[in-house]
JSON list of C-alpha atoms and ligand atoms in Angstrom, two decimals:
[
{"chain": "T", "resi": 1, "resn": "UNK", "atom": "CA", "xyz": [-56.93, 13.73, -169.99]},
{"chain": "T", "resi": 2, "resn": "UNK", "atom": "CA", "xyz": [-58.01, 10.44, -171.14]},
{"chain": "T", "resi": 3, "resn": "UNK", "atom": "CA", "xyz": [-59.57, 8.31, -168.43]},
{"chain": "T", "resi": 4, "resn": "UNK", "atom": "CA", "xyz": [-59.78, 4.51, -168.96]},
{"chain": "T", "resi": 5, "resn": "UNK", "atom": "CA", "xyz": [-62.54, 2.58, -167.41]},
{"chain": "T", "resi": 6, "resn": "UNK", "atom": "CA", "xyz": [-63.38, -0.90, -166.57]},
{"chain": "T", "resi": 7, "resn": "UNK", "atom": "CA", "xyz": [-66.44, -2.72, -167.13]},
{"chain": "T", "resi": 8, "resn": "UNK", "atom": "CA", "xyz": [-67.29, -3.87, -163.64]},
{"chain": "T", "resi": 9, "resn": "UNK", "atom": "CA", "xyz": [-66.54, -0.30, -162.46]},
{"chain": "T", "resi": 10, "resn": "UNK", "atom": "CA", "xyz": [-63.84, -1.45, -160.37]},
{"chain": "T", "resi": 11, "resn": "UNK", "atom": "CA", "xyz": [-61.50, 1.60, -161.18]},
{"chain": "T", "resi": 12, "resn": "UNK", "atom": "CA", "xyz": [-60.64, 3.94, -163.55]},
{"chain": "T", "resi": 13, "resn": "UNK", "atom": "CA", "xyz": [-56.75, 4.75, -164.82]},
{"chain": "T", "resi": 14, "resn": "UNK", "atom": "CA", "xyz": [-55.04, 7.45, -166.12]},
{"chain": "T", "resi": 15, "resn": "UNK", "atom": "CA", "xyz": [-54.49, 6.73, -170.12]},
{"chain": "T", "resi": 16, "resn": "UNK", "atom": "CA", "xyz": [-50.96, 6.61, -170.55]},
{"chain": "T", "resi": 17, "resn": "UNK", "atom": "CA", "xyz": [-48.71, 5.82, -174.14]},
{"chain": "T", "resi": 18, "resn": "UNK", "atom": "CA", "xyz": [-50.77, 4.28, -176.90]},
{"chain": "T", "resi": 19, "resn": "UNK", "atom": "CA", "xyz": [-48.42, 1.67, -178.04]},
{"chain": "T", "resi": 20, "resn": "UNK", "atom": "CA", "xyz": [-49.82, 0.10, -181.48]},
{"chain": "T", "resi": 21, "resn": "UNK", "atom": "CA", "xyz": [-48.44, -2.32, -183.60]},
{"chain": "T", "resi": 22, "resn": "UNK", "atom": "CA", "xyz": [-48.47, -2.57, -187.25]},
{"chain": "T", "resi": 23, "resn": "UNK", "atom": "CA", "xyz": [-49.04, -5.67, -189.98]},
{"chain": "T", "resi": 24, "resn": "UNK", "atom": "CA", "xyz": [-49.58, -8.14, -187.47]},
{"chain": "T", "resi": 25, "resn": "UNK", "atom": "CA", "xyz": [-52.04, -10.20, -189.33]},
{"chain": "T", "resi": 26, "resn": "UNK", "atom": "CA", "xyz": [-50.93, -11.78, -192.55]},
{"chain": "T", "resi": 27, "resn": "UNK", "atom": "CA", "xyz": [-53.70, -11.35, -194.68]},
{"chain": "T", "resi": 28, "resn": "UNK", "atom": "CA", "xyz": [-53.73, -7.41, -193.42]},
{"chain": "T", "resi": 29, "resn": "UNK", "atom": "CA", "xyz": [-49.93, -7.00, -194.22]},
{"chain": "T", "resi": 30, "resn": "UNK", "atom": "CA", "xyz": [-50.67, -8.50, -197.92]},
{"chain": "T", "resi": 31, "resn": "UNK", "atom": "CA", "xyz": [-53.74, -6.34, -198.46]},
{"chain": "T", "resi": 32, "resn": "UNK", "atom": "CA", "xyz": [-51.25, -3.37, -197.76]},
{"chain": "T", "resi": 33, "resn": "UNK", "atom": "CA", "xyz": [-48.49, -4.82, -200.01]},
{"chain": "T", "resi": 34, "resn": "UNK", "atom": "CA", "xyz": [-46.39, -5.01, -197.30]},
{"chain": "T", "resi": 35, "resn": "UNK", "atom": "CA", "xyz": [-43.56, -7.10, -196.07]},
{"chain": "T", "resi": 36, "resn": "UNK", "atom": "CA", "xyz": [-44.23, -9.70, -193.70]},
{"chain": "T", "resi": 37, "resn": "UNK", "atom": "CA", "xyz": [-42.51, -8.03, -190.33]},
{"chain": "T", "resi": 38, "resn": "UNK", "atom": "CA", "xyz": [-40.07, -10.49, -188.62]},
{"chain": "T", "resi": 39, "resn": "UNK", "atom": "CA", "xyz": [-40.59, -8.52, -185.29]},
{"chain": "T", "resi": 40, "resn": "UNK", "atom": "CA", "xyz": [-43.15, -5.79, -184.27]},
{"chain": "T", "resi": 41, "resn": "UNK", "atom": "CA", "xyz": [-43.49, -2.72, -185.97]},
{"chain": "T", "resi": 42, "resn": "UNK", "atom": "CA", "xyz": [-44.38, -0.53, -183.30]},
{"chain": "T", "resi": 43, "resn": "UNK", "atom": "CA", "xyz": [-45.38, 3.37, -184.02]},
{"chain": "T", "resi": 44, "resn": "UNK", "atom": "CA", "xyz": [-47.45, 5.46, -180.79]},
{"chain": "T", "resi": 45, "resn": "UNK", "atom": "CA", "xyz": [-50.30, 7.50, -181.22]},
{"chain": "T", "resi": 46, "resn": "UNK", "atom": "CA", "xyz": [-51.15, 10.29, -177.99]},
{"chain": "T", "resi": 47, "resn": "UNK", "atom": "CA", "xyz": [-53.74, 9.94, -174.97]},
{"chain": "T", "resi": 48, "resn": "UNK", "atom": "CA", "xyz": [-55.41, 12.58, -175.78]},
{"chain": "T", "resi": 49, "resn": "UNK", "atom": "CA", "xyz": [-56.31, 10.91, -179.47]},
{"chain": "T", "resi": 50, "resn": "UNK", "atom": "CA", "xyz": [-58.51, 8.41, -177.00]},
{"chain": "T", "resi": 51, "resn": "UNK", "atom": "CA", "xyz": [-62.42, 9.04, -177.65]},
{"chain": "T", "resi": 52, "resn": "UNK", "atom": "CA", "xyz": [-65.19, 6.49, -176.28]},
{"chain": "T", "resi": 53, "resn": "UNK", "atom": "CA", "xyz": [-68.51, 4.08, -177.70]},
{"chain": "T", "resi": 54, "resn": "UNK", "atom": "CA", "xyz": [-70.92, 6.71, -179.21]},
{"chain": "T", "resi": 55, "resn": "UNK", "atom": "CA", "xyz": [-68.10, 9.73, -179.44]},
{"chain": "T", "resi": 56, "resn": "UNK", "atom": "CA", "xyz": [-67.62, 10.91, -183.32]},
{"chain": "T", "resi": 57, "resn": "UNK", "atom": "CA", "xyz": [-63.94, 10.76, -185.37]},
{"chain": "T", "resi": 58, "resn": "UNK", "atom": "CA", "xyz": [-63.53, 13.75, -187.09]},
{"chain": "T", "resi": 59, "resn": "UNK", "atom": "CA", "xyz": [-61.70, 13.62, -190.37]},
{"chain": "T", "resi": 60, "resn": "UNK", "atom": "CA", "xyz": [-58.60, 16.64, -190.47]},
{"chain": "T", "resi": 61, "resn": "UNK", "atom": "CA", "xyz": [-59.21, 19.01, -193.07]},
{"chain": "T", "resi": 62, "resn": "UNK", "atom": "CA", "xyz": [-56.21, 17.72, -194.86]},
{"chain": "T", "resi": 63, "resn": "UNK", "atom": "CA", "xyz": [-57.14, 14.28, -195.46]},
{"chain": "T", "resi": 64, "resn": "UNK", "atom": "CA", "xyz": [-59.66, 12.93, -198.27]},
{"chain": "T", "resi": 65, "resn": "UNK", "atom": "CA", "xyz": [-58.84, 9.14, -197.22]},
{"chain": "T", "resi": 66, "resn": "UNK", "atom": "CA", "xyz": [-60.17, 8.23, -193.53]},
{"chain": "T", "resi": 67, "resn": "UNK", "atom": "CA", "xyz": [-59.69, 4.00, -193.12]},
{"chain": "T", "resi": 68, "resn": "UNK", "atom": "CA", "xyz": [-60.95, 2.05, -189.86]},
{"chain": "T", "resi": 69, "resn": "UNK", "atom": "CA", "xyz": [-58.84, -0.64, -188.70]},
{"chain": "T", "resi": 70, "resn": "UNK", "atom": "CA", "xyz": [-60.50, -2.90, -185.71]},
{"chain": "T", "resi": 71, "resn": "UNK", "atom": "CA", "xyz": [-58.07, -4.20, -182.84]},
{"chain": "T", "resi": 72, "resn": "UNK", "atom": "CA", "xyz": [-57.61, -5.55, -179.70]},
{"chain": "T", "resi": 73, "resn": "UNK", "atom": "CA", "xyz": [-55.81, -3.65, -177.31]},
{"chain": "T", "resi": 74, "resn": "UNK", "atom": "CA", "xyz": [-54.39, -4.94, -174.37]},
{"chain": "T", "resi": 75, "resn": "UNK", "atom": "CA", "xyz": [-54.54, -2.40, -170.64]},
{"chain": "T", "resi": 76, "resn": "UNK", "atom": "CA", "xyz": [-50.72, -2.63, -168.72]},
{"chain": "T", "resi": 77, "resn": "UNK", "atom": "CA", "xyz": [-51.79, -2.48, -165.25]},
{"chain": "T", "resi": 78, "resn": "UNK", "atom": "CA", "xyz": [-48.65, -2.85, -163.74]},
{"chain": "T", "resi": 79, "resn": "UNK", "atom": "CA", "xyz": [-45.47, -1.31, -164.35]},
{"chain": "T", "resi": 80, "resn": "UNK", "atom": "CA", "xyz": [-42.57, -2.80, -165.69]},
{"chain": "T", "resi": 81, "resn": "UNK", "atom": "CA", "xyz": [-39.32, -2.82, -167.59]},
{"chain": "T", "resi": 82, "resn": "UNK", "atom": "CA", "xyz": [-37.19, -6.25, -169.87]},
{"chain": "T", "resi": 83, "resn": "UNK", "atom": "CA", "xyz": [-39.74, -7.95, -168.65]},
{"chain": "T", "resi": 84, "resn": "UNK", "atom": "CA", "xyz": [-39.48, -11.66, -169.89]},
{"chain": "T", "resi": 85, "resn": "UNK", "atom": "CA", "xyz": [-41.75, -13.21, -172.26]},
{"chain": "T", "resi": 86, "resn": "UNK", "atom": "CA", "xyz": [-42.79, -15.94, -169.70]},
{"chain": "T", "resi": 87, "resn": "UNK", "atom": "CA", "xyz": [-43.88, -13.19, -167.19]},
{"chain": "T", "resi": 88, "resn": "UNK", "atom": "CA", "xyz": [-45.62, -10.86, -169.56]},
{"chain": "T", "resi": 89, "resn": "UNK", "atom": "CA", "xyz": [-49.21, -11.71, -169.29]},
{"chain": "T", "resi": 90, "resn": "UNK", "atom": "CA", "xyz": [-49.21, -10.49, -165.60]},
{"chain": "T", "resi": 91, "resn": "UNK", "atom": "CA", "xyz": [-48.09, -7.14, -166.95]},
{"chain": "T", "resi": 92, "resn": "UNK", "atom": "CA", "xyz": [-51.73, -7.29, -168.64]},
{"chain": "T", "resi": 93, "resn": "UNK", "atom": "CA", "xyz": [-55.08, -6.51, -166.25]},
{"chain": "T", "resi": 94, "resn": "UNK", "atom": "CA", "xyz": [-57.41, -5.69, -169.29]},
{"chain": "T", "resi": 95, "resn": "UNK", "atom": "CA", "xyz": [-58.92, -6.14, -172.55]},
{"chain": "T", "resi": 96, "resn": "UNK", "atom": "CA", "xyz": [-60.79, -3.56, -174.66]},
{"chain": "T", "resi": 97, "resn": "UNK", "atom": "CA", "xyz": [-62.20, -3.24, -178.31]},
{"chain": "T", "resi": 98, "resn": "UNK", "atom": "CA", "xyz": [-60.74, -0.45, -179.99]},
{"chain": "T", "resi": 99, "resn": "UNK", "atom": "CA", "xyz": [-60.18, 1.29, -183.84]},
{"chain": "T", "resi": 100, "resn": "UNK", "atom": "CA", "xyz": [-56.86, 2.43, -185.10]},
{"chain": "T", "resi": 101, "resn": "UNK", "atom": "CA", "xyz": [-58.11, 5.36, -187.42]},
{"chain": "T", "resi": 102, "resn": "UNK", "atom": "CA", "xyz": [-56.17, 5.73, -190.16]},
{"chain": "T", "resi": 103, "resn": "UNK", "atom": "CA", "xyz": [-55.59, 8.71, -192.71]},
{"chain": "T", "resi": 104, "resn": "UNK", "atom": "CA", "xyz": [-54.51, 6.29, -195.45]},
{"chain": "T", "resi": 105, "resn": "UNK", "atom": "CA", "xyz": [-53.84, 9.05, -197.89]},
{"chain": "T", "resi": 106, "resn": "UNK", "atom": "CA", "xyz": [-51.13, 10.86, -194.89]},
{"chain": "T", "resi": 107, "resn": "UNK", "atom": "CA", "xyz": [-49.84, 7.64, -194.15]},
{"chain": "T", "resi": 108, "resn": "UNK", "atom": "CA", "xyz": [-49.13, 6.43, -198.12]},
{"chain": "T", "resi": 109, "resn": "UNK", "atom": "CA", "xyz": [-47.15, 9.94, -198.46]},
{"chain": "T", "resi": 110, "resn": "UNK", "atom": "CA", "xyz": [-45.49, 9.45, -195.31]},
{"chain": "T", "resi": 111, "resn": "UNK", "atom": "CA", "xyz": [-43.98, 6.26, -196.14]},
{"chain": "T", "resi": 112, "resn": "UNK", "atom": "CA", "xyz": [-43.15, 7.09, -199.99]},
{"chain": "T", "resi": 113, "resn": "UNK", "atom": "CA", "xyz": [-41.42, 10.37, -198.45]},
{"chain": "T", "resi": 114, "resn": "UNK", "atom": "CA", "xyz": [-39.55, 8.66, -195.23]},
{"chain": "T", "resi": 115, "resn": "UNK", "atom": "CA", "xyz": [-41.86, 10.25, -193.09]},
{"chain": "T", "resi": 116, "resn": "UNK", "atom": "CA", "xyz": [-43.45, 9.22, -189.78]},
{"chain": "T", "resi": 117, "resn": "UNK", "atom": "CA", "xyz": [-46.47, 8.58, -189.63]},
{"chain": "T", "resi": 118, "resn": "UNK", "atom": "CA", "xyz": [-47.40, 10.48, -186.54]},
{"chain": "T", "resi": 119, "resn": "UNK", "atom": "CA", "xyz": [-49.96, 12.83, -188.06]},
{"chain": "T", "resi": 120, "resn": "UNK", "atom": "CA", "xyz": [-51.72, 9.92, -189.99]},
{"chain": "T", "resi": 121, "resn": "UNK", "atom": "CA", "xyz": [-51.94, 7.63, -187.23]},
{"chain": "T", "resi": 122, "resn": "UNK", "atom": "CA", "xyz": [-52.34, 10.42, -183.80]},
{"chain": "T", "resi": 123, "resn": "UNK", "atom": "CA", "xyz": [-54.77, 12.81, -184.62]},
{"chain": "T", "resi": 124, "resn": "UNK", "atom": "CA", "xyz": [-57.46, 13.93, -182.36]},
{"chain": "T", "resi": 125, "resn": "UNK", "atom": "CA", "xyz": [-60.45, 10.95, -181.96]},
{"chain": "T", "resi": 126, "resn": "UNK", "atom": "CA", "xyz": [-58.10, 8.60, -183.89]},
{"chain": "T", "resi": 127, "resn": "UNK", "atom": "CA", "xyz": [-58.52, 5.97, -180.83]},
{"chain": "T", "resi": 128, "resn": "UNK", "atom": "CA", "xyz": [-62.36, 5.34, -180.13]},
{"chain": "T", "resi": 129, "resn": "UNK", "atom": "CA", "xyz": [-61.67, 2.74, -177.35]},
{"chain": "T", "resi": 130, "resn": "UNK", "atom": "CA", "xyz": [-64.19, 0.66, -175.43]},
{"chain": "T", "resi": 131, "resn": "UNK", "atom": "CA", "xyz": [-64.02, -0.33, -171.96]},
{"chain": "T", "resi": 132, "resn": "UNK", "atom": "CA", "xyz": [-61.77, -2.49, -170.71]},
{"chain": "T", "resi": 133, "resn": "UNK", "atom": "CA", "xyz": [-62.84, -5.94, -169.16]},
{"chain": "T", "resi": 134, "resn": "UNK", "atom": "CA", "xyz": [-60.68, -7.26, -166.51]},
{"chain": "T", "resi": 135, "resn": "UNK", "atom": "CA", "xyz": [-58.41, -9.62, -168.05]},
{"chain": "T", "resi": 136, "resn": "UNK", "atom": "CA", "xyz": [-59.26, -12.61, -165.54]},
{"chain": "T", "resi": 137, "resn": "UNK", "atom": "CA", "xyz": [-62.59, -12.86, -167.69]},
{"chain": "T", "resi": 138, "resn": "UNK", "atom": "CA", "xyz": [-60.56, -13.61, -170.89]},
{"chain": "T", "resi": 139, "resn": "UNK", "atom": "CA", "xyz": [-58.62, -17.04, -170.84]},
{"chain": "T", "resi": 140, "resn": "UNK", "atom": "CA", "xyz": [-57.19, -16.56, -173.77]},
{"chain": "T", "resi": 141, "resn": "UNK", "atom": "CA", "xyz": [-57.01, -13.77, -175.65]},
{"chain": "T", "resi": 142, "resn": "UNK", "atom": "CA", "xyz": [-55.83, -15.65, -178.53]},
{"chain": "T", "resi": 143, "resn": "UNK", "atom": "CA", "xyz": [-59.39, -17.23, -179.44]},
{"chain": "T", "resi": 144, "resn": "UNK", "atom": "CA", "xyz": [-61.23, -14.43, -180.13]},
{"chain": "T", "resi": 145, "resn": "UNK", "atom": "CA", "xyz": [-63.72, -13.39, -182.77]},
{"chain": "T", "resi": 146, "resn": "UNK", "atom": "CA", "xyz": [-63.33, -9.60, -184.21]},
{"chain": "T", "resi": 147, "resn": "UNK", "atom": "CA", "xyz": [-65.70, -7.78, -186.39]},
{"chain": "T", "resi": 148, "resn": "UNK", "atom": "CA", "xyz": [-66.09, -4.25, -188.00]},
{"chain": "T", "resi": 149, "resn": "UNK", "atom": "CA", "xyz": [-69.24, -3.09, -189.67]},
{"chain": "T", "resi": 150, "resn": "UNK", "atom": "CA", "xyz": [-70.36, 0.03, -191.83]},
{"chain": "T", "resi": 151, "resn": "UNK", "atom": "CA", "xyz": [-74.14, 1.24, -191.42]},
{"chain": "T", "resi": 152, "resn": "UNK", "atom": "CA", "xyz": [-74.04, -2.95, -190.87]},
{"chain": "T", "resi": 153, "resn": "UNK", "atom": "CA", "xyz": [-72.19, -3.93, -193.77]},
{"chain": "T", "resi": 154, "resn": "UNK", "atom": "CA", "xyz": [-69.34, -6.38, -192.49]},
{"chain": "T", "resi": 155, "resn": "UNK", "atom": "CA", "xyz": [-66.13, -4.96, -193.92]},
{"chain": "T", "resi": 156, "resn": "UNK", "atom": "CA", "xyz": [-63.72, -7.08, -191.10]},
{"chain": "T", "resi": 157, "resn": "UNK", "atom": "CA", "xyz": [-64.10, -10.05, -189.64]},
{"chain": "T", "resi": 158, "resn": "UNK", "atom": "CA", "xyz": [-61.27, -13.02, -188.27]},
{"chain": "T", "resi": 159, "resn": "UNK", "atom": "CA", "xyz": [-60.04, -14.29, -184.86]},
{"chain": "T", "resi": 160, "resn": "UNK", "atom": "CA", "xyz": [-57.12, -13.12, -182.55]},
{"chain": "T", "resi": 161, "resn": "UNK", "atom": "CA", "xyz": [-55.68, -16.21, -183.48]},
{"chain": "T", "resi": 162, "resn": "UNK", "atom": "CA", "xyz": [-54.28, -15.00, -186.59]},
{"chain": "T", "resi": 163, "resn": "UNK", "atom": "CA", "xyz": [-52.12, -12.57, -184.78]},
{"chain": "T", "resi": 164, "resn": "UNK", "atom": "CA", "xyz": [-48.69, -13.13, -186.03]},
{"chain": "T", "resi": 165, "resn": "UNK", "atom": "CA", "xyz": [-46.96, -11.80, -182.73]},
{"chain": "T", "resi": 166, "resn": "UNK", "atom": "CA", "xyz": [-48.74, -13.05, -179.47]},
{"chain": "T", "resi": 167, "resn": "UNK", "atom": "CA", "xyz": [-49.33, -10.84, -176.94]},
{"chain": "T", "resi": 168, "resn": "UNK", "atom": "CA", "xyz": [-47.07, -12.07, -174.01]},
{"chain": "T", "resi": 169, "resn": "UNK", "atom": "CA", "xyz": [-43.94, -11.52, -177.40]},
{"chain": "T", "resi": 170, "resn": "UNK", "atom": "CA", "xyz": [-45.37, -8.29, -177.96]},
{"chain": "T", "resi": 171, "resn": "UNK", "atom": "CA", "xyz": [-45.30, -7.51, -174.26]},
{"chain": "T", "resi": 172, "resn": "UNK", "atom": "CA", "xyz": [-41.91, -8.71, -173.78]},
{"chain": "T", "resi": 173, "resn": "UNK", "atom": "CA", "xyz": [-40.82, -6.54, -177.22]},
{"chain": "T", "resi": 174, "resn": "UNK", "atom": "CA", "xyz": [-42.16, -3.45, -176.41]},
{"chain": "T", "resi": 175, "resn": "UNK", "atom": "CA", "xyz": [-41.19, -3.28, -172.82]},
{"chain": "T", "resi": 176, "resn": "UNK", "atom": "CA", "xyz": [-37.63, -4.11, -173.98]},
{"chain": "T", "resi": 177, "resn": "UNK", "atom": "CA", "xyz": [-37.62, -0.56, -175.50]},
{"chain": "T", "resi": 178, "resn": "UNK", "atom": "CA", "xyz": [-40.09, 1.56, -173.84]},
{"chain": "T", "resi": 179, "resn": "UNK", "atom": "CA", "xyz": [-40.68, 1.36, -169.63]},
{"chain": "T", "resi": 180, "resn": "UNK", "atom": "CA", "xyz": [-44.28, 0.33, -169.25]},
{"chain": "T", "resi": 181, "resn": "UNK", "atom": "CA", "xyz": [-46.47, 1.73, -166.99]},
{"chain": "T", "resi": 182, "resn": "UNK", "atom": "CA", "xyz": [-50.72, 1.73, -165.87]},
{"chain": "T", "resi": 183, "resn": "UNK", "atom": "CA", "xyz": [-52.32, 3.26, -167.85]},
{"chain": "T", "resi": 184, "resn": "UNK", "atom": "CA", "xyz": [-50.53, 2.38, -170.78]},
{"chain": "T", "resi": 185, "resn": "UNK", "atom": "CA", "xyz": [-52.77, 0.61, -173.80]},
{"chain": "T", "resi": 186, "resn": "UNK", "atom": "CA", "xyz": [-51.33, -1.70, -176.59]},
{"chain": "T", "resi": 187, "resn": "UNK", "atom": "CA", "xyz": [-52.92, -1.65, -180.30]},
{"chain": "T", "resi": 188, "resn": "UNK", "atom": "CA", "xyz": [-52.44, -5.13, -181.41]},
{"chain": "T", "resi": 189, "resn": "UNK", "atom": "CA", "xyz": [-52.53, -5.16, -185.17]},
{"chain": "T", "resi": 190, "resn": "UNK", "atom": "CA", "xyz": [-56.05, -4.80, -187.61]},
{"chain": "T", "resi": 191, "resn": "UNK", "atom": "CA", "xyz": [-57.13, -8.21, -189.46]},
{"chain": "T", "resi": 192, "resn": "UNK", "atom": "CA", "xyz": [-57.44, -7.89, -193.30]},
{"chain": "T", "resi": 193, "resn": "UNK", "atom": "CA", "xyz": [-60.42, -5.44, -194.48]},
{"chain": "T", "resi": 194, "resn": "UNK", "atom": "CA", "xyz": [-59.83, -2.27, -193.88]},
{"chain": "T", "resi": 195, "resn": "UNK", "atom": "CA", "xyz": [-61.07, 0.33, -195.84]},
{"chain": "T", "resi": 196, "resn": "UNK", "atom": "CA", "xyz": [-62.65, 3.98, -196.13]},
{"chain": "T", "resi": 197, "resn": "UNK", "atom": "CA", "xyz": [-65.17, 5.26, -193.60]},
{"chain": "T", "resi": 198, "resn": "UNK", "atom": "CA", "xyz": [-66.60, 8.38, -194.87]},
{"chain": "T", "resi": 199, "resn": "UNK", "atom": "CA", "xyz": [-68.79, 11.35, -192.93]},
{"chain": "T", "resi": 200, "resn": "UNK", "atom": "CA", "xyz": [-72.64, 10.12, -191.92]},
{"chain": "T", "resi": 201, "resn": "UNK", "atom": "CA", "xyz": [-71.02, 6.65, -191.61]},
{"chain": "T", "resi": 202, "resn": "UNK", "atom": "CA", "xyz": [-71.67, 4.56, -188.78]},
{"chain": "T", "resi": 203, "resn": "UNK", "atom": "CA", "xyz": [-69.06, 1.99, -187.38]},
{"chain": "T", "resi": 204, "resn": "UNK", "atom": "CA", "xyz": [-69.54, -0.93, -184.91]},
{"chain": "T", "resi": 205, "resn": "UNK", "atom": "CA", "xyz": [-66.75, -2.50, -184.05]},
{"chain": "T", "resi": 206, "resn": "UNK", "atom": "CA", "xyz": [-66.95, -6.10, -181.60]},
{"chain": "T", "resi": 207, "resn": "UNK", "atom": "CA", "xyz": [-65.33, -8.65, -180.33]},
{"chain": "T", "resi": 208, "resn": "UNK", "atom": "CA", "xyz": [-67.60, -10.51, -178.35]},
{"chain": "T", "resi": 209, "resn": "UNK", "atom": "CA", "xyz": [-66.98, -11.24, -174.63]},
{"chain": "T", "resi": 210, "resn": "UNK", "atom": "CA", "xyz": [-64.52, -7.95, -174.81]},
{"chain": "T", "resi": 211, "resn": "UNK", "atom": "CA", "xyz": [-66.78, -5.03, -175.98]},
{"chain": "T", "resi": 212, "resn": "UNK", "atom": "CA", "xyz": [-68.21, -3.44, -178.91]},
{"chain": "T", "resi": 213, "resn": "UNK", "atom": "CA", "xyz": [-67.81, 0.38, -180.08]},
{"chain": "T", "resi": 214, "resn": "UNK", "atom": "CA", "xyz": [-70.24, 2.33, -182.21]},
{"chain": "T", "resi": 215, "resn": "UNK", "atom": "CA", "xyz": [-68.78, 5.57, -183.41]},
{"chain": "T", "resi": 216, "resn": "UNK", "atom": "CA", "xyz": [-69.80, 8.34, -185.67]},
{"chain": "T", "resi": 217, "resn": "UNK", "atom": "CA", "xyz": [-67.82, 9.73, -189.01]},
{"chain": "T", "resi": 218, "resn": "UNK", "atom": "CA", "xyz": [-67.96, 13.39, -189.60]},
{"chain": "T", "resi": 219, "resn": "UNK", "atom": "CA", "xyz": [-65.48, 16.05, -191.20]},
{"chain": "T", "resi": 220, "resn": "UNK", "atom": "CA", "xyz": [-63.63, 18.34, -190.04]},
{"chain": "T", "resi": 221, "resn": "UNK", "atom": "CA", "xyz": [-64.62, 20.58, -193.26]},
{"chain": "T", "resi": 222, "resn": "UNK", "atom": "CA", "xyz": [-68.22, 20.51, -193.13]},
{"chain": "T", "resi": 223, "resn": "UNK", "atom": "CA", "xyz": [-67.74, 21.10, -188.90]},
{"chain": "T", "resi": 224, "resn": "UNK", "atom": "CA", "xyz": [-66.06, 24.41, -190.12]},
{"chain": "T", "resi": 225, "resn": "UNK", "atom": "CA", "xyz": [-66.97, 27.64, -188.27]},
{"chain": "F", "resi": 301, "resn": "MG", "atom": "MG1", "xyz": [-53.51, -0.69, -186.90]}
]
């Protein structure tokens, strides 16, 4: 079971749904070709696809197309159900730094077949996810600079303020549909860059004042026993 931990040690939490949005940055949703959403495209991945800073994403032996996407995710640490748009940042008690793996090649079959896109988005060490920082140290978690790099080549970088759904509308969407409880994390949508990552790579993911993740590439293939 995933455990998710705070910065300043404070506590630890039981992971619960991984909520994660998709195209919620414009550039990102026109890089993909995709139609601007007019409200949150929402898909889940599982707890257990949770892996922390320094833990290595294995590529499935059926995919030849792995793609990092950088986020911020957002920590619900209290529960809650319709909750209203003007009461939805309470709901929040954390932010984190986290990647929303991607097996682009699943995921572009998926959607040309009508498929979900459970497989491409959920599989095991798809969620490397950084600490969370108690979300009275962020003041706005609307002005914030995100990054991604590859062996230190900058492949993402823009600022939470491009987010075309705001967190306390995301908040207020989602919990209209699923109950939300601790424990439960929110993937808020990649900025435009994303791309392969391929075995021996390196990623560091960062959004300064939040956290930073470094995480490892490696296939499942050449992991064979
Ligand atoms: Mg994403």
């Amino acid at each position: 079971m995933a455990l998710l931990t705070f910065t300043d040690s404070s506590r630890t939490l039981q992971a619960g749904k991984i909520i994660c949005l998709g195209r919620n940055y414009l550039e990102h949703a026109k890089e993909m070709k995709a139609e601007i959403p007019k409200e949150p495209v929402l898909f889940l991945k599982p707890s257990t696809a949770i892996i922390p800073s320094g833990g290595t994403i294995i590529i499935p032996p059926f995919s030849r197309e792995l793609h990092h996407e950088v986020e911020l995710v957002a920590l619900i640490t209290k529960a809650g159900r319709k909750i209203p748009r003007a009461a939805a940042m309470t709901y929040v008690g954390g932010y984190a730094v986290g990647l929303d793996m991607t097996l682009r090649d699943v995921q572009t079959e998926a959607k040309k077949k009508g498929l979900p896109w459970t497989v491409a988005k959920g599989f095991d060490t798809s969620a490397p996810l950084s600490p969370f920082v108690p979300a009275a140290e962020i003041p706005d978690p609307h002005a914030l600079d995100i990054s991604l790099r590859i062996n230190g080549a900058l492949r993402q970088q823009s600022n939470t303020r491009h987010m075309i759904f705001r967190l306390d509308e995301i908040v207020a969407y989602v919990s209209s549909i699923f109950t939300l409880e601790p424990g439960d994390v929110i993937f808020t949508g990649t900025p435009e860059g994303v791309g392969p990552a391929v075995p021996g790579d390196t990623i560091v993911a960062e959004i300064p004042g939040v956290g930073r993740l470094t995480n490892y590439i490696a296939s499942a293939i050449s992991d064979a026993r």
